[in-house]
Amino acid sequence: MVYIKKASLENIAEIIVVFKEFIEESSWDLSFDEKSSINTLFSFITSDDCEVFYSACKKGRVTGVATVVYDQDFCKERTGYLTKFYIRESGRKTKASRELIKTCVNWWELNDCKYSYATATASIKGQSNLFENLLSKFNFNKCGDTMVLDHG
């Protein structure tokens, strides 16, 4: 059984552990930072235009996290963004990913988003195609490529 919950300030510590794993599993040359993680999660949890959702197993252990936002950059209509999405290895053979995406889609719809965007940019070996397949089950369509510039 998988449970999806909205994060609160009381959940920050256990969610930070998941994002630390996310950064470590990614092949990007980036370092986890606890202070920036706390600040980011605080902003997401306390802002009206952002949300943090997490999946938990029956025992209550966090198995995945999704962060979503909406905005109206230069438009009358709102657009939604999946800014982070990560499923721990222990949750990858469960329904956690589907339930998290379903929750995100519902949140965007409740917030009157005309479009919602998601990119597979985590650079986790073997996971990008799985992520794209997951999104396609929720009627996401490919529309372009993501490009990156390494300033290092």
mmCIF file with all atom_site columns, C-alpha atoms in Angstrom:
data_model
loop_
_atom_site.group_PDB
_atom_site.id
_atom_site.type_symbol
_atom_site.label_atom_id
_atom_site.label_alt_id
_atom_site.label_comp_id
_atom_site.label_asym_id
_atom_site.label_entity_id
_atom_site.label_seq_id
_atom_site.pdbx_PDB_ins_code
_atom_site.Cartn_x
_atom_site.Cartn_y
_atom_site.Cartn_z
_atom_site.occupancy
_atom_site.B_iso_or_equiv
_atom_site.pdbx_formal_charge
_atom_site.auth_seq_id
_atom_site.auth_comp_id
_atom_site.auth_asym_id
_atom_site.auth_atom_id
_atom_site.pdbx_PDB_model_num
ATOM 1   C CA . MET A 1 1   ? 0.000  0.000  0.000   1.00 0.00 ? 1   MET A CA 1
ATOM 2   C CA . VAL A 1 2   ? 1.249  3.469  -0.916  1.00 0.00 ? 2   VAL A CA 1
ATOM 3   C CA . TYR A 1 3   ? 0.086  6.662  0.752   1.00 0.00 ? 3   TYR A CA 1
ATOM 4   C CA . ILE A 1 4   ? 0.477  10.119 -0.768  1.00 0.00 ? 4   ILE A CA 1
ATOM 5   C CA . LYS A 1 5   ? 0.700  13.042 1.607   1.00 0.00 ? 5   LYS A CA 1
ATOM 6   C CA . LYS A 1 6   ? 1.190  16.766 1.441   1.00 0.00 ? 6   LYS A CA 1
ATOM 7   C CA . ALA A 1 7   ? 4.411  17.745 3.174   1.00 0.00 ? 7   ALA A CA 1
ATOM 8   C CA . SER A 1 8   ? 4.411  20.002 6.203   1.00 0.00 ? 8   SER A CA 1
ATOM 9   C CA . LEU A 1 9   ? 7.201  21.783 8.020   1.00 0.00 ? 9   LEU A CA 1
ATOM 10  C CA . GLU A 1 10  ? 7.358  18.802 10.394  1.00 0.00 ? 10  GLU A CA 1
ATOM 11  C CA . ASN A 1 11  ? 8.325  16.522 7.446   1.00 0.00 ? 11  ASN A CA 1
ATOM 12  C CA . ILE A 1 12  ? 11.322 18.524 6.258   1.00 0.00 ? 12  ILE A CA 1
ATOM 13  C CA . ALA A 1 13  ? 13.956 16.358 7.963   1.00 0.00 ? 13  ALA A CA 1
ATOM 14  C CA . GLU A 1 14  ? 12.746 13.088 6.441   1.00 0.00 ? 14  GLU A CA 1
ATOM 15  C CA . ILE A 1 15  ? 12.239 14.643 3.005   1.00 0.00 ? 15  ILE A CA 1
ATOM 16  C CA . ILE A 1 16  ? 15.739 16.139 3.026   1.00 0.00 ? 16  ILE A CA 1
ATOM 17  C CA . VAL A 1 17  ? 17.146 12.613 3.393   1.00 0.00 ? 17  VAL A CA 1
ATOM 18  C CA . VAL A 1 18  ? 15.344 11.642 0.175   1.00 0.00 ? 18  VAL A CA 1
ATOM 19  C CA . PHE A 1 19  ? 16.712 14.649 -1.715  1.00 0.00 ? 19  PHE A CA 1
ATOM 20  C CA . LYS A 1 20  ? 20.216 13.831 -0.453  1.00 0.00 ? 20  LYS A CA 1
ATOM 21  C CA . GLU A 1 21  ? 19.843 10.364 -2.011  1.00 0.00 ? 21  GLU A CA 1
ATOM 22  C CA . PHE A 1 22  ? 18.523 12.003 -5.190  1.00 0.00 ? 22  PHE A CA 1
ATOM 23  C CA . ILE A 1 23  ? 21.581 14.250 -5.538  1.00 0.00 ? 23  ILE A CA 1
ATOM 24  C CA . GLU A 1 24  ? 23.931 11.350 -4.783  1.00 0.00 ? 24  GLU A CA 1
ATOM 25  C CA . GLU A 1 25  ? 22.282 9.057  -7.355  1.00 0.00 ? 25  GLU A CA 1
ATOM 26  C CA . SER A 1 26  ? 22.290 11.700 -10.077 1.00 0.00 ? 26  SER A CA 1
ATOM 27  C CA . SER A 1 27  ? 25.311 11.730 -12.373 1.00 0.00 ? 27  SER A CA 1
ATOM 28  C CA . TRP A 1 28  ? 25.448 15.538 -12.305 1.00 0.00 ? 28  TRP A CA 1
ATOM 29  C CA . ASP A 1 29  ? 28.532 16.993 -10.617 1.00 0.00 ? 29  ASP A CA 1
ATOM 30  C CA . LEU A 1 30  ? 26.473 18.648 -7.875  1.00 0.00 ? 30  LEU A CA 1
ATOM 31  C CA . SER A 1 31  ? 26.775 18.520 -4.096  1.00 0.00 ? 31  SER A CA 1
ATOM 32  C CA . PHE A 1 32  ? 23.939 18.181 -1.631  1.00 0.00 ? 32  PHE A CA 1
ATOM 33  C CA . ASP A 1 33  ? 23.516 21.153 0.716   1.00 0.00 ? 33  ASP A CA 1
ATOM 34  C CA . GLU A 1 34  ? 21.322 20.796 3.784   1.00 0.00 ? 34  GLU A CA 1
ATOM 35  C CA . LYS A 1 35  ? 20.843 24.538 4.380   1.00 0.00 ? 35  LYS A CA 1
ATOM 36  C CA . SER A 1 36  ? 19.649 25.244 0.839   1.00 0.00 ? 36  SER A CA 1
ATOM 37  C CA . SER A 1 37  ? 17.438 22.136 1.030   1.00 0.00 ? 37  SER A CA 1
ATOM 38  C CA . ILE A 1 38  ? 15.771 23.400 4.199   1.00 0.00 ? 38  ILE A CA 1
ATOM 39  C CA . ASN A 1 39  ? 15.252 26.849 2.660   1.00 0.00 ? 39  ASN A CA 1
ATOM 40  C CA . THR A 1 40  ? 13.855 25.435 -0.571  1.00 0.00 ? 40  THR A CA 1
ATOM 41  C CA . LEU A 1 41  ? 11.467 23.064 1.160   1.00 0.00 ? 41  LEU A CA 1
ATOM 42  C CA . PHE A 1 42  ? 10.349 25.815 3.546   1.00 0.00 ? 42  PHE A CA 1
ATOM 43  C CA . SER A 1 43  ? 9.536  28.040 0.553   1.00 0.00 ? 43  SER A CA 1
ATOM 44  C CA . PHE A 1 44  ? 7.667  25.273 -1.271  1.00 0.00 ? 44  PHE A CA 1
ATOM 45  C CA . ILE A 1 45  ? 5.653  24.252 1.776   1.00 0.00 ? 45  ILE A CA 1
ATOM 46  C CA . THR A 1 46  ? 4.672  27.778 2.845   1.00 0.00 ? 46  THR A CA 1
ATOM 47  C CA . SER A 1 47  ? 3.923  29.281 -0.602  1.00 0.00 ? 47  SER A CA 1
ATOM 48  C CA . ASP A 1 48  ? 0.472  29.189 -2.158  1.00 0.00 ? 48  ASP A CA 1
ATOM 49  C CA . ASP A 1 49  ? 1.791  28.509 -5.666  1.00 0.00 ? 49  ASP A CA 1
ATOM 50  C CA . CYS A 1 50  ? 4.002  25.525 -4.705  1.00 0.00 ? 50  CYS A CA 1
ATOM 51  C CA . GLU A 1 51  ? 3.532  22.173 -3.069  1.00 0.00 ? 51  GLU A CA 1
ATOM 52  C CA . VAL A 1 52  ? 5.574  19.203 -1.912  1.00 0.00 ? 52  VAL A CA 1
ATOM 53  C CA . PHE A 1 53  ? 3.994  15.765 -2.022  1.00 0.00 ? 53  PHE A CA 1
ATOM 54  C CA . TYR A 1 54  ? 5.567  12.581 -0.776  1.00 0.00 ? 54  TYR A CA 1
ATOM 55  C CA . SER A 1 55  ? 4.792  8.900  -0.956  1.00 0.00 ? 55  SER A CA 1
ATOM 56  C CA . ALA A 1 56  ? 5.087  6.639  2.038   1.00 0.00 ? 56  ALA A CA 1
ATOM 57  C CA . CYS A 1 57  ? 4.846  2.906  2.501   1.00 0.00 ? 57  CYS A CA 1
ATOM 58  C CA . LYS A 1 58  ? 2.665  1.168  5.047   1.00 0.00 ? 58  LYS A CA 1
ATOM 59  C CA . LYS A 1 59  ? 5.377  1.565  7.714   1.00 0.00 ? 59  LYS A CA 1
ATOM 60  C CA . GLY A 1 60  ? 5.467  5.335  7.101   1.00 0.00 ? 60  GLY A CA 1
ATOM 61  C CA . ARG A 1 61  ? 8.894  5.472  5.436   1.00 0.00 ? 61  ARG A CA 1
ATOM 62  C CA . VAL A 1 62  ? 9.111  8.116  2.705   1.00 0.00 ? 62  VAL A CA 1
ATOM 63  C CA . THR A 1 63  ? 9.572  6.386  -0.660  1.00 0.00 ? 63  THR A CA 1
ATOM 64  C CA . GLY A 1 64  ? 9.412  9.361  -3.028  1.00 0.00 ? 64  GLY A CA 1
ATOM 65  C CA . VAL A 1 65  ? 8.967  13.108 -3.350  1.00 0.00 ? 65  VAL A CA 1
ATOM 66  C CA . ALA A 1 66  ? 7.513  15.459 -5.953  1.00 0.00 ? 66  ALA A CA 1
ATOM 67  C CA . THR A 1 67  ? 7.640  19.260 -5.959  1.00 0.00 ? 67  THR A CA 1
ATOM 68  C CA . VAL A 1 68  ? 5.221  21.250 -8.096  1.00 0.00 ? 68  VAL A CA 1
ATOM 69  C CA . VAL A 1 69  ? 4.581  24.905 -8.844  1.00 0.00 ? 69  VAL A CA 1
ATOM 70  C CA . TYR A 1 70  ? 2.357  27.013 -11.022 1.00 0.00 ? 70  TYR A CA 1
ATOM 71  C CA . ASP A 1 71  ? 2.890  30.483 -12.396 1.00 0.00 ? 71  ASP A CA 1
ATOM 72  C CA . GLN A 1 72  ? 1.489  32.998 -14.829 1.00 0.00 ? 72  GLN A CA 1
ATOM 73  C CA . ASP A 1 73  ? 4.682  34.244 -16.472 1.00 0.00 ? 73  ASP A CA 1
ATOM 74  C CA . PHE A 1 74  ? 3.438  36.872 -18.897 1.00 0.00 ? 74  PHE A CA 1
ATOM 75  C CA . CYS A 1 75  ? 0.190  34.938 -19.442 1.00 0.00 ? 75  CYS A CA 1
ATOM 76  C CA . LYS A 1 76  ? -3.382 35.150 -18.286 1.00 0.00 ? 76  LYS A CA 1
ATOM 77  C CA . GLU A 1 77  ? -3.418 31.378 -17.873 1.00 0.00 ? 77  GLU A CA 1
ATOM 78  C CA . ARG A 1 78  ? -1.507 29.412 -15.270 1.00 0.00 ? 78  ARG A CA 1
ATOM 79  C CA . THR A 1 79  ? 1.096  26.808 -16.200 1.00 0.00 ? 79  THR A CA 1
ATOM 80  C CA . GLY A 1 80  ? 2.304  24.037 -13.929 1.00 0.00 ? 80  GLY A CA 1
ATOM 81  C CA . TYR A 1 81  ? 5.787  22.619 -13.502 1.00 0.00 ? 81  TYR A CA 1
ATOM 82  C CA . LEU A 1 82  ? 7.074  19.434 -11.960 1.00 0.00 ? 82  LEU A CA 1
ATOM 83  C CA . THR A 1 83  ? 10.298 20.812 -10.528 1.00 0.00 ? 83  THR A CA 1
ATOM 84  C CA . LYS A 1 84  ? 11.615 17.697 -8.775  1.00 0.00 ? 84  LYS A CA 1
ATOM 85  C CA . PHE A 1 85  ? 10.557 14.070 -8.808  1.00 0.00 ? 85  PHE A CA 1
ATOM 86  C CA . TYR A 1 86  ? 12.413 11.220 -7.179  1.00 0.00 ? 86  TYR A CA 1
ATOM 87  C CA . ILE A 1 87  ? 11.475 7.714  -6.125  1.00 0.00 ? 87  ILE A CA 1
ATOM 88  C CA . ARG A 1 88  ? 13.833 5.903  -3.788  1.00 0.00 ? 88  ARG A CA 1
ATOM 89  C CA . GLU A 1 89  ? 15.012 2.519  -4.934  1.00 0.00 ? 89  GLU A CA 1
ATOM 90  C CA . SER A 1 90  ? 12.813 0.879  -2.294  1.00 0.00 ? 90  SER A CA 1
ATOM 91  C CA . GLY A 1 91  ? 9.738  2.521  -3.844  1.00 0.00 ? 91  GLY A CA 1
ATOM 92  C CA . ARG A 1 92  ? 10.466 1.867  -7.509  1.00 0.00 ? 92  ARG A CA 1
ATOM 93  C CA . LYS A 1 93  ? 8.568  -1.416 -7.688  1.00 0.00 ? 93  LYS A CA 1
ATOM 94  C CA . THR A 1 94  ? 5.511  0.031  -5.995  1.00 0.00 ? 94  THR A CA 1
ATOM 95  C CA . LYS A 1 95  ? 2.747  2.341  -7.180  1.00 0.00 ? 95  LYS A CA 1
ATOM 96  C CA . ALA A 1 96  ? 4.494  5.334  -5.586  1.00 0.00 ? 96  ALA A CA 1
ATOM 97  C CA . SER A 1 97  ? 5.510  6.967  -8.877  1.00 0.00 ? 97  SER A CA 1
ATOM 98  C CA . ARG A 1 98  ? 2.039  6.660  -10.426 1.00 0.00 ? 98  ARG A CA 1
ATOM 99  C CA . GLU A 1 99  ? 0.296  7.894  -7.308  1.00 0.00 ? 99  GLU A CA 1
ATOM 100 C CA . LEU A 1 100 ? 2.651  10.868 -6.963  1.00 0.00 ? 100 LEU A CA 1
ATOM 101 C CA . ILE A 1 101 ? 2.176  11.919 -10.601 1.00 0.00 ? 101 ILE A CA 1
ATOM 102 C CA . LYS A 1 102 ? -1.597 11.480 -10.283 1.00 0.00 ? 102 LYS A CA 1
ATOM 103 C CA . THR A 1 103 ? -1.534 13.748 -7.227  1.00 0.00 ? 103 THR A CA 1
ATOM 104 C CA . CYS A 1 104 ? 0.531  16.360 -9.079  1.00 0.00 ? 104 CYS A CA 1
ATOM 105 C CA . VAL A 1 105 ? -1.840 16.326 -12.054 1.00 0.00 ? 105 VAL A CA 1
ATOM 106 C CA . ASN A 1 106 ? -4.816 16.734 -9.722  1.00 0.00 ? 106 ASN A CA 1
ATOM 107 C CA . TRP A 1 107 ? -3.091 19.656 -7.968  1.00 0.00 ? 107 TRP A CA 1
ATOM 108 C CA . TRP A 1 108 ? -2.459 21.430 -11.293 1.00 0.00 ? 108 TRP A CA 1
ATOM 109 C CA . GLU A 1 109 ? -6.069 20.891 -12.312 1.00 0.00 ? 109 GLU A CA 1
ATOM 110 C CA . LEU A 1 110 ? -7.339 22.233 -8.970  1.00 0.00 ? 110 LEU A CA 1
ATOM 111 C CA . ASN A 1 111 ? -5.165 25.293 -9.548  1.00 0.00 ? 111 ASN A CA 1
ATOM 112 C CA . ASP A 1 112 ? -6.546 25.878 -13.067 1.00 0.00 ? 112 ASP A CA 1
ATOM 113 C CA . CYS A 1 113 ? -3.332 25.198 -14.967 1.00 0.00 ? 113 CYS A CA 1
ATOM 114 C CA . LYS A 1 114 ? -3.756 25.173 -18.729 1.00 0.00 ? 114 LYS A CA 1
ATOM 115 C CA . TYR A 1 115 ? -0.526 23.230 -19.340 1.00 0.00 ? 115 TYR A CA 1
ATOM 116 C CA . SER A 1 116 ? 1.889  21.386 -17.097 1.00 0.00 ? 116 SER A CA 1
ATOM 117 C CA . TYR A 1 117 ? 5.536  20.704 -17.888 1.00 0.00 ? 117 TYR A CA 1
ATOM 118 C CA . ALA A 1 118 ? 7.966  18.053 -16.720 1.00 0.00 ? 118 ALA A CA 1
ATOM 119 C CA . THR A 1 119 ? 11.501 17.268 -17.843 1.00 0.00 ? 119 THR A CA 1
ATOM 120 C CA . ALA A 1 120 ? 13.622 14.178 -17.300 1.00 0.00 ? 120 ALA A CA 1
ATOM 121 C CA . THR A 1 121 ? 16.821 15.961 -16.293 1.00 0.00 ? 121 THR A CA 1
ATOM 122 C CA . ALA A 1 122 ? 17.877 14.063 -13.160 1.00 0.00 ? 122 ALA A CA 1
ATOM 123 C CA . SER A 1 123 ? 20.499 12.102 -15.071 1.00 0.00 ? 123 SER A CA 1
ATOM 124 C CA . ILE A 1 124 ? 19.923 8.903  -13.116 1.00 0.00 ? 124 ILE A CA 1
ATOM 125 C CA . LYS A 1 125 ? 21.140 5.851  -15.000 1.00 0.00 ? 125 LYS A CA 1
ATOM 126 C CA . GLY A 1 126 ? 18.260 4.007  -16.648 1.00 0.00 ? 126 GLY A CA 1
ATOM 127 C CA . GLN A 1 127 ? 15.536 6.168  -15.139 1.00 0.00 ? 127 GLN A CA 1
ATOM 128 C CA . SER A 1 128 ? 14.866 8.831  -17.799 1.00 0.00 ? 128 SER A CA 1
ATOM 129 C CA . ASN A 1 129 ? 13.016 6.461  -20.136 1.00 0.00 ? 129 ASN A CA 1
ATOM 130 C CA . LEU A 1 130 ? 11.016 5.041  -17.235 1.00 0.00 ? 130 LEU A CA 1
ATOM 131 C CA . PHE A 1 131 ? 10.098 8.578  -16.169 1.00 0.00 ? 131 PHE A CA 1
ATOM 132 C CA . GLU A 1 132 ? 9.017  9.523  -19.690 1.00 0.00 ? 132 GLU A CA 1
ATOM 133 C CA . ASN A 1 133 ? 6.948  6.326  -19.931 1.00 0.00 ? 133 ASN A CA 1
ATOM 134 C CA . LEU A 1 134 ? 5.311  7.144  -16.598 1.00 0.00 ? 134 LEU A CA 1
ATOM 135 C CA . LEU A 1 135 ? 4.412  10.656 -17.726 1.00 0.00 ? 135 LEU A CA 1
ATOM 136 C CA . SER A 1 136 ? 2.982  9.385  -21.008 1.00 0.00 ? 136 SER A CA 1
ATOM 137 C CA . LYS A 1 137 ? 0.510  7.272  -19.007 1.00 0.00 ? 137 LYS A CA 1
ATOM 138 C CA . PHE A 1 138 ? -0.885 10.598 -17.742 1.00 0.00 ? 138 PHE A CA 1
ATOM 139 C CA . ASN A 1 139 ? -1.135 12.075 -21.267 1.00 0.00 ? 139 ASN A CA 1
ATOM 140 C CA . PHE A 1 140 ? 2.086  14.096 -21.181 1.00 0.00 ? 140 PHE A CA 1
ATOM 141 C CA . ASN A 1 141 ? 3.483  14.504 -24.692 1.00 0.00 ? 141 ASN A CA 1
ATOM 142 C CA . LYS A 1 142 ? 7.030  15.116 -25.846 1.00 0.00 ? 142 LYS A CA 1
ATOM 143 C CA . CYS A 1 143 ? 7.553  18.675 -27.000 1.00 0.00 ? 143 CYS A CA 1
ATOM 144 C CA . GLY A 1 144 ? 11.200 19.444 -27.551 1.00 0.00 ? 144 GLY A CA 1
ATOM 145 C CA . ASP A 1 145 ? 14.487 18.706 -25.901 1.00 0.00 ? 145 ASP A CA 1
ATOM 146 C CA . THR A 1 146 ? 16.258 20.015 -22.848 1.00 0.00 ? 146 THR A CA 1
ATOM 147 C CA . MET A 1 147 ? 19.672 21.504 -23.387 1.00 0.00 ? 147 MET A CA 1
ATOM 148 C CA . VAL A 1 148 ? 22.297 22.170 -20.735 1.00 0.00 ? 148 VAL A CA 1
ATOM 149 C CA . LEU A 1 149 ? 25.370 24.381 -20.587 1.00 0.00 ? 149 LEU A CA 1
ATOM 150 C CA . ASP A 1 150 ? 28.147 23.362 -18.194 1.00 0.00 ? 150 ASP A CA 1
ATOM 151 C CA . HIS A 1 151 ? 29.674 26.505 -16.681 1.00 0.00 ? 151 HIS A CA 1
ATOM 152 C CA . GLY A 1 152 ? 32.203 24.485 -14.673 1.00 0.00 ? 152 GLY A CA 1
#
